[in-house]
PDB file of C-alpha atoms in Angstrom:
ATOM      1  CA  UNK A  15      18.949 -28.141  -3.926  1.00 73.00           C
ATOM      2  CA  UNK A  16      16.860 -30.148  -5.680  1.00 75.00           C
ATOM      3  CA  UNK A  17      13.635 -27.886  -5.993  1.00 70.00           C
ATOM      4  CA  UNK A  18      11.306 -30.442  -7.399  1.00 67.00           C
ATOM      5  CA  UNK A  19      10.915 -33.825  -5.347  1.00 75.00           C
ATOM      6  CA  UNK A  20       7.294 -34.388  -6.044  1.00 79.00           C
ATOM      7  CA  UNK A  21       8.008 -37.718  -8.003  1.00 88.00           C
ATOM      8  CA  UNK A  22      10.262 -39.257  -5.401  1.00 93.00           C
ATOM      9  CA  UNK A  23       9.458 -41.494  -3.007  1.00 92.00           C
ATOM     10  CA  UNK A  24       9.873 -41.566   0.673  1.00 94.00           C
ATOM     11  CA  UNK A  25      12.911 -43.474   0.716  1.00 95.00           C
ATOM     12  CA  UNK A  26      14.094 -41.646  -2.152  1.00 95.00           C
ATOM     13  CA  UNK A  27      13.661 -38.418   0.343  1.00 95.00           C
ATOM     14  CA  UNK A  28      15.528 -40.030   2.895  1.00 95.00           C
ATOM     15  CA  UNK A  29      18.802 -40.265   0.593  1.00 96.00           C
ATOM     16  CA  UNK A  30      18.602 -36.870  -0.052  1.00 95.00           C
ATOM     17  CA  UNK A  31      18.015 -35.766   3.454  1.00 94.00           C
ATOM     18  CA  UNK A  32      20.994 -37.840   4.483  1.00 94.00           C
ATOM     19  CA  UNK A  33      23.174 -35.564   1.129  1.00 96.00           C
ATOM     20  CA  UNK A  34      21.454 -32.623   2.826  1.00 94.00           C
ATOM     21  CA  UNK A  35      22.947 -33.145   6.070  1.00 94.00           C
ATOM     22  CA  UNK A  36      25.893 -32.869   4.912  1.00 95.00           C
ATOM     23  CA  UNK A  37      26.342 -29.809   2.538  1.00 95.00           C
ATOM     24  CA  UNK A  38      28.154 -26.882   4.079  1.00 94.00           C
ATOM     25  CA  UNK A  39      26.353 -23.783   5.699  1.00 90.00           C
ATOM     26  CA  UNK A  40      25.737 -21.756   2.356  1.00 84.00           C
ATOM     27  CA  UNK A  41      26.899 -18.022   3.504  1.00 82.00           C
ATOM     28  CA  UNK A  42      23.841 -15.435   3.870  1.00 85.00           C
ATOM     29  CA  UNK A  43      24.414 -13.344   1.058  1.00 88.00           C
ATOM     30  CA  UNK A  44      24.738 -16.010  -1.593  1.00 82.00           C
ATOM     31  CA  UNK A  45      21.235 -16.531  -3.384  1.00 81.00           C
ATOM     32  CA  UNK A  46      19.543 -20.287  -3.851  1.00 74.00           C
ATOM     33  CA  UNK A  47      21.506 -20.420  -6.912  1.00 76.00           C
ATOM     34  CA  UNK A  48      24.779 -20.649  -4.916  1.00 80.00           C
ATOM     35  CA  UNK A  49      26.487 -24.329  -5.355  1.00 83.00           C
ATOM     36  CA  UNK A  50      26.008 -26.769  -2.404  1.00 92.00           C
ATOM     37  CA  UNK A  51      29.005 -27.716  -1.367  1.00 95.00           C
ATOM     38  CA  UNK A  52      30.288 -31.037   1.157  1.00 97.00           C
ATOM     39  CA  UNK A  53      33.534 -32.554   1.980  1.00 98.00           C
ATOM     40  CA  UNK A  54      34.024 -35.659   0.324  1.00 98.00           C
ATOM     41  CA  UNK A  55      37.167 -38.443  -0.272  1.00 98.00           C
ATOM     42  CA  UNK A  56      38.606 -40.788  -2.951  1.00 96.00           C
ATOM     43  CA  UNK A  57      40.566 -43.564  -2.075  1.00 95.00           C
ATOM     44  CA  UNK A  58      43.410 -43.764  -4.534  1.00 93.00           C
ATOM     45  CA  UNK A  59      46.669 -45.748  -5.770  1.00 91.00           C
ATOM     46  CA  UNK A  60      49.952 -44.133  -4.291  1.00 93.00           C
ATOM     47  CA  UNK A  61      51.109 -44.018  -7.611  1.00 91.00           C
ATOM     48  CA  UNK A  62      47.696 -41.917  -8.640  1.00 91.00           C
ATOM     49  CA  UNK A  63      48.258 -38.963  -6.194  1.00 94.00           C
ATOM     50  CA  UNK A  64      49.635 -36.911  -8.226  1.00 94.00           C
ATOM     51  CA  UNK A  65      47.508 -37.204 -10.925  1.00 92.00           C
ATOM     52  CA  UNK A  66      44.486 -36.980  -9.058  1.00 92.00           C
ATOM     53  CA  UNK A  67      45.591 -33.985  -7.523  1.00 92.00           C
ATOM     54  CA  UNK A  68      46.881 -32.046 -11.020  1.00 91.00           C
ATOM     55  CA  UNK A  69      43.828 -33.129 -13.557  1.00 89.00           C
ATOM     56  CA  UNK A  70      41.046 -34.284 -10.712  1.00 88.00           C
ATOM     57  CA  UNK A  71      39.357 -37.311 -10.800  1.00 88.00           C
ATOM     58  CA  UNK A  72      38.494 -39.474 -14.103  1.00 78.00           C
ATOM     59  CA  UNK A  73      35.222 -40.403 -14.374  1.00 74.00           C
ATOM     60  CA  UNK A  74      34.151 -44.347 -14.203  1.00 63.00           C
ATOM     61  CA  UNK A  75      33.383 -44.301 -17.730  1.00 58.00           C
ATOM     62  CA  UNK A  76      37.093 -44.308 -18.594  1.00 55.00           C
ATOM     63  CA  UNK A  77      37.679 -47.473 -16.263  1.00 58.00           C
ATOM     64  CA  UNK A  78      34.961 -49.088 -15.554  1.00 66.00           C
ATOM     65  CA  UNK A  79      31.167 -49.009 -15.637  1.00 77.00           C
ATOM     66  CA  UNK A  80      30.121 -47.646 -12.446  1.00 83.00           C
ATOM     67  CA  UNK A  81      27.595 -48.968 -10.326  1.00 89.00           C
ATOM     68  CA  UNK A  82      25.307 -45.876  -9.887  1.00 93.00           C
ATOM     69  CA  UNK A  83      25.867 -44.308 -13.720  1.00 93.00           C
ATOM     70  CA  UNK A  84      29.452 -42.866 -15.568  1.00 91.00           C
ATOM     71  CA  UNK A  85      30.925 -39.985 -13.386  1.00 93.00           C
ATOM     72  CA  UNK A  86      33.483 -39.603 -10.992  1.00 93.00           C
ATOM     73  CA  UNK A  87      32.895 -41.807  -7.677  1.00 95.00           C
ATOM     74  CA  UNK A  88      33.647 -40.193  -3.891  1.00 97.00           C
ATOM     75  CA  UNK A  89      32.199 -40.783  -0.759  1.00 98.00           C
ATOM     76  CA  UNK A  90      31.910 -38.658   2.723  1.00 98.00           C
ATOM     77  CA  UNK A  91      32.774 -41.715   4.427  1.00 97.00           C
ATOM     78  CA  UNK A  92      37.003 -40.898   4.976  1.00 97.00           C
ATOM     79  CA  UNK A  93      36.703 -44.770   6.101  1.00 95.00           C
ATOM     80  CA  UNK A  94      35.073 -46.028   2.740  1.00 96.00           C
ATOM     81  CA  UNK A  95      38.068 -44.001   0.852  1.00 96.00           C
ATOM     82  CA  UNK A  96      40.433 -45.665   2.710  1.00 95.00           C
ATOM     83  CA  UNK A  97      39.309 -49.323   2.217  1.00 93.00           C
ATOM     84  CA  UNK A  98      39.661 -48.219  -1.869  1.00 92.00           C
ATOM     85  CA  UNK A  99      42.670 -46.885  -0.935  1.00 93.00           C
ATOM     86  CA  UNK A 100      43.824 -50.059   0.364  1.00 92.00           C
ATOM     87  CA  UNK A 101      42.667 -52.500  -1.998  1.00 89.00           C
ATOM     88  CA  UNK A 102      39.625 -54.207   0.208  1.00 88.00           C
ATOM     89  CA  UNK A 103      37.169 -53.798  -2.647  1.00 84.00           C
ATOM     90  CA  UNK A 104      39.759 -55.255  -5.338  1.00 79.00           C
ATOM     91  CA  UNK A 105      38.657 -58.582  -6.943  1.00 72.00           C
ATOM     92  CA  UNK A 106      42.160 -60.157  -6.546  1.00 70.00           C
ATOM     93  CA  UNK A 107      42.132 -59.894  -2.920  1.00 59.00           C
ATOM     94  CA  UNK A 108      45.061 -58.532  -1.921  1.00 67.00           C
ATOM     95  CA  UNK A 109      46.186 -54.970  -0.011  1.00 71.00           C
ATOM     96  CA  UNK A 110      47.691 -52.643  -2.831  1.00 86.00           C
ATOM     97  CA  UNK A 111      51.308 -51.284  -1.947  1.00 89.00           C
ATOM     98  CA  UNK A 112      51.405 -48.628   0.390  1.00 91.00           C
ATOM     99  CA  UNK A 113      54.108 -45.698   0.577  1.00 92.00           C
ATOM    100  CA  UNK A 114      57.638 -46.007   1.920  1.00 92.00           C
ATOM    101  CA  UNK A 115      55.739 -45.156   5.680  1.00 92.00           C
ATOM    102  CA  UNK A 116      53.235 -47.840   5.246  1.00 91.00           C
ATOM    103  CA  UNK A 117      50.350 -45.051   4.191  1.00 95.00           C
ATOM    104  CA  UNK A 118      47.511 -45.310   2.011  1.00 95.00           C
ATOM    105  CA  UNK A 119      46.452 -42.024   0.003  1.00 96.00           C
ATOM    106  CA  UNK A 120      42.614 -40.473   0.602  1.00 97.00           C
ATOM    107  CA  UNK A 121      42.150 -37.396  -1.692  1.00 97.00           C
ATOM    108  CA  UNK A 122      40.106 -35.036   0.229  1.00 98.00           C
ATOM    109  CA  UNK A 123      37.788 -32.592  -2.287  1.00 97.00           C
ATOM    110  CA  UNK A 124      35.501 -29.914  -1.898  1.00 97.00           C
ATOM    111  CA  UNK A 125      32.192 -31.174  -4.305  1.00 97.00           C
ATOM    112  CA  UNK A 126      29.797 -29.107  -5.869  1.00 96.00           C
ATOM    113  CA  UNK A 127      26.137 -30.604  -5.961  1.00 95.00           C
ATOM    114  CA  UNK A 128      23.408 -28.795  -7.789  1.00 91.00           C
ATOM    115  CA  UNK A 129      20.882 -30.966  -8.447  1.00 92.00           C
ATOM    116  CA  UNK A 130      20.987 -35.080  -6.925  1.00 95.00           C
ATOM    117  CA  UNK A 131      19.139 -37.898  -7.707  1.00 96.00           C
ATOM    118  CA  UNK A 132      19.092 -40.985  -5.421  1.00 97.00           C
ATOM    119  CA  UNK A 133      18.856 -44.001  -6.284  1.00 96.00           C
ATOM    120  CA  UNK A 134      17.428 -46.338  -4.664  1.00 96.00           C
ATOM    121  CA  UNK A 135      16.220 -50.156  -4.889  1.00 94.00           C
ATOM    122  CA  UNK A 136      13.295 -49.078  -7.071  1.00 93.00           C
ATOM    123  CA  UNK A 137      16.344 -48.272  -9.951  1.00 93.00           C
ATOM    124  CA  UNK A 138      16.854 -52.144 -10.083  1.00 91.00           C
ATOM    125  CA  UNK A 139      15.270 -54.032 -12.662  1.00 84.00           C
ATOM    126  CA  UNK A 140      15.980 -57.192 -14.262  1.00 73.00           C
ATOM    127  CA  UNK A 141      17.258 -55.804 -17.450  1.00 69.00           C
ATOM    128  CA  UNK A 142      20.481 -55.482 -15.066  1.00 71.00           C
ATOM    129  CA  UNK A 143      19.847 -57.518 -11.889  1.00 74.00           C
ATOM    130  CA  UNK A 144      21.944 -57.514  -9.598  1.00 83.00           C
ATOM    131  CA  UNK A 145      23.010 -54.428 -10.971  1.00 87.00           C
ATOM    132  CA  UNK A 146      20.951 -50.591 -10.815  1.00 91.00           C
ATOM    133  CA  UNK A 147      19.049 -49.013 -14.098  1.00 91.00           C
ATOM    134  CA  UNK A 148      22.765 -47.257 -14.070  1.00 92.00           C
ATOM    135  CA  UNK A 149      25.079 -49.810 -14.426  1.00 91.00           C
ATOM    136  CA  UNK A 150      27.504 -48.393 -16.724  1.00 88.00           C
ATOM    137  CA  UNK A 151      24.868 -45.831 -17.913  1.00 91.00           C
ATOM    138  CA  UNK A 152      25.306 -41.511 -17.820  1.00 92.00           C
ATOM    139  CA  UNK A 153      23.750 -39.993 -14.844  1.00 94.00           C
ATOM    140  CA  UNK A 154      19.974 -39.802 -15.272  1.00 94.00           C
ATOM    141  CA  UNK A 155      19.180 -36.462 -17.326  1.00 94.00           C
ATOM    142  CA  UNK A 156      18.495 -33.400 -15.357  1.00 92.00           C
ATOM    143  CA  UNK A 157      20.816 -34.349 -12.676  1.00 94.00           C
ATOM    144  CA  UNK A 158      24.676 -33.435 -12.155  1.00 95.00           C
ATOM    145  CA  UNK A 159      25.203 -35.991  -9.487  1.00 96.00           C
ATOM    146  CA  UNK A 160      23.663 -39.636  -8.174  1.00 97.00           C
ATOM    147  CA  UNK A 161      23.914 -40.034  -4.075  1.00 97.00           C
ATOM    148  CA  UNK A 162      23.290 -43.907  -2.780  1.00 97.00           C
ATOM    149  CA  UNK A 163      23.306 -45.670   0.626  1.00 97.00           C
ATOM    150  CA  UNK A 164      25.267 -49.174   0.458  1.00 96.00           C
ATOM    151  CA  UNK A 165      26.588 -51.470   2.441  1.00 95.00           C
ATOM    152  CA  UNK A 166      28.878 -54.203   2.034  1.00 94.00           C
ATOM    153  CA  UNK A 167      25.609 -57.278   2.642  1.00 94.00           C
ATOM    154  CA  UNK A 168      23.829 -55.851  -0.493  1.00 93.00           C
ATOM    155  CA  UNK A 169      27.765 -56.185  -2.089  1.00 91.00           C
ATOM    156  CA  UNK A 170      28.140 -52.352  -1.806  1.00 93.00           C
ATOM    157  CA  UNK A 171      24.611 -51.916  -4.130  1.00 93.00           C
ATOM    158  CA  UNK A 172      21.998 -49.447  -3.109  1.00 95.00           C
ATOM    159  CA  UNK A 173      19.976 -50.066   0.288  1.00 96.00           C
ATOM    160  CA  UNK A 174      17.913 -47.788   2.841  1.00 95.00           C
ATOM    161  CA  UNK A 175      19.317 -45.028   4.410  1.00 96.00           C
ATOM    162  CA  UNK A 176      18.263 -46.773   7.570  1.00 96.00           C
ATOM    163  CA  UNK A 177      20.642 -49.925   6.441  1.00 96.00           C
ATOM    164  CA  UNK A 178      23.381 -47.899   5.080  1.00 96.00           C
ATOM    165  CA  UNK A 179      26.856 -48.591   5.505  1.00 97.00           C
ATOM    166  CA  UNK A 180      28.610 -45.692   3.630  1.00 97.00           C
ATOM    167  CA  UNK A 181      27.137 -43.260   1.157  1.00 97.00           C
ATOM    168  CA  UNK A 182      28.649 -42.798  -2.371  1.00 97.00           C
ATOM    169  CA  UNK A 183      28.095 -39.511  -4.456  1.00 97.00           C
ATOM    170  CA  UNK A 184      28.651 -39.654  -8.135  1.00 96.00           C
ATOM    171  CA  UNK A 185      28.695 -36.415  -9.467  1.00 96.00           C
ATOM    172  CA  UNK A 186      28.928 -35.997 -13.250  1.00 93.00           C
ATOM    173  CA  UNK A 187      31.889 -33.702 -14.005  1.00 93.00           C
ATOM    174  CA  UNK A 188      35.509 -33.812 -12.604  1.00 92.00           C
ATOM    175  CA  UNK A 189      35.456 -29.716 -12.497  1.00 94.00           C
ATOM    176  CA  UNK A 190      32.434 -30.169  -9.412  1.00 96.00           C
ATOM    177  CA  UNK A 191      35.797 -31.855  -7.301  1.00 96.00           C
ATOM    178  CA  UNK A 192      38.389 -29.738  -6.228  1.00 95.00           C
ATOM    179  CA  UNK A 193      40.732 -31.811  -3.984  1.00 96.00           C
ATOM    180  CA  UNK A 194      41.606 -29.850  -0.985  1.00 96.00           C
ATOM    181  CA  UNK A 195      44.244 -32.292   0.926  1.00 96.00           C
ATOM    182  CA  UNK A 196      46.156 -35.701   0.241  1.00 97.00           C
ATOM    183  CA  UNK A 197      45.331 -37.724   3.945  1.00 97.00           C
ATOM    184  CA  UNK A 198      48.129 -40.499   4.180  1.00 96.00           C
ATOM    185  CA  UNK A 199      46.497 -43.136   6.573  1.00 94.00           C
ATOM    186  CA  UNK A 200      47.796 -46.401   7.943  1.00 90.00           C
ATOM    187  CA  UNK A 201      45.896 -49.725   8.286  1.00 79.00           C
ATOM    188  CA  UNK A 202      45.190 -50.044  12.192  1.00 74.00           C
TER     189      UNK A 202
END
């Protein structure tokens, strides 16, 4: 995982220490070269489910530009996927319809992370202030994934890992998803 660092900053380490954290135990007898893998979720439309779970996830590019760079957005946080789920991040502020139960869909996946780059505040400049270097932009070259820490203060853009909120992980391919599990949750 990520085998050169030596141009990243300290808070740049952080992020990835806070990705690290999370990857699964990698089994003894698989060499370095074995994929890191972590749970993560996506927060979906009911009417999605089903097409999230047959063809995987569609990256941003397709449907919008994608705060941290084009690829498909999850997060570890199964409360983050469920405010998506639910519409609290929508710009027409309203909940978006829940099942016959009253049940908002979280996609649970198994991702595959080979190489991350986080970004942090030092990928803002003004060229696209408010907005990161990757606002609507492919994942910087060399990388298969982006990992930020937000919060909803900095309007969900990248901040500290000691400020973060939630963490999102971008990851450039829908094959590094594999959804596991469809979690129906209910607004409490």
């Amino acid at each position: 995982f990520n085998s050169v660092t030596s141009n990243m900053d300290a808070e740049q380490l952080r992020v990835l220490s806070a990705l690290r954290e999370l990857f699964h135990e990698r089994p003894p007898d698989k060499p370095a070269e074995f994929p890191n893998t972590l749970y993560v979720f996506h927060g979906t439309r009911v009417g999605l489910v089903d097409v999230v779970c047959t063809n995987g996830l569609v990256a941003v590019r397709a449907t919008d530009q994608g705060f941290f760079g084009c690829g498909c957005y999850t997060t570890p946080s199964i409360e983050y996927a469920a405010r998506y789920a639910c519409g609290d991040f929508d710009k027409e502020d309203a909940l978006r319809d829940a099942n016959s139960d009253g049940a908002y869909p979280v996609v649970m996946f198994v991702a595959s992370v080979g190489m991350a780059y986080p970004v942090t505040r030092i990928d803002y400049h003004k060229a696209k202030f408010p907005n990161s270097d990757f606002f609507g932009a492919p994942l910087r070259p060399g990388f298969d994934a982006h990992v930020c820490c937000v919060n909803e203060r900095a309007g969900l853009q990248a901040v500290s890992r000691h400020d973060a909120q939630y963490v999102e992980l971008v990851v450039d391919q829908e094959v590094q998803l594999i959804p596991v599990a469809v979690l129906w949750l209910r607004l409490s």
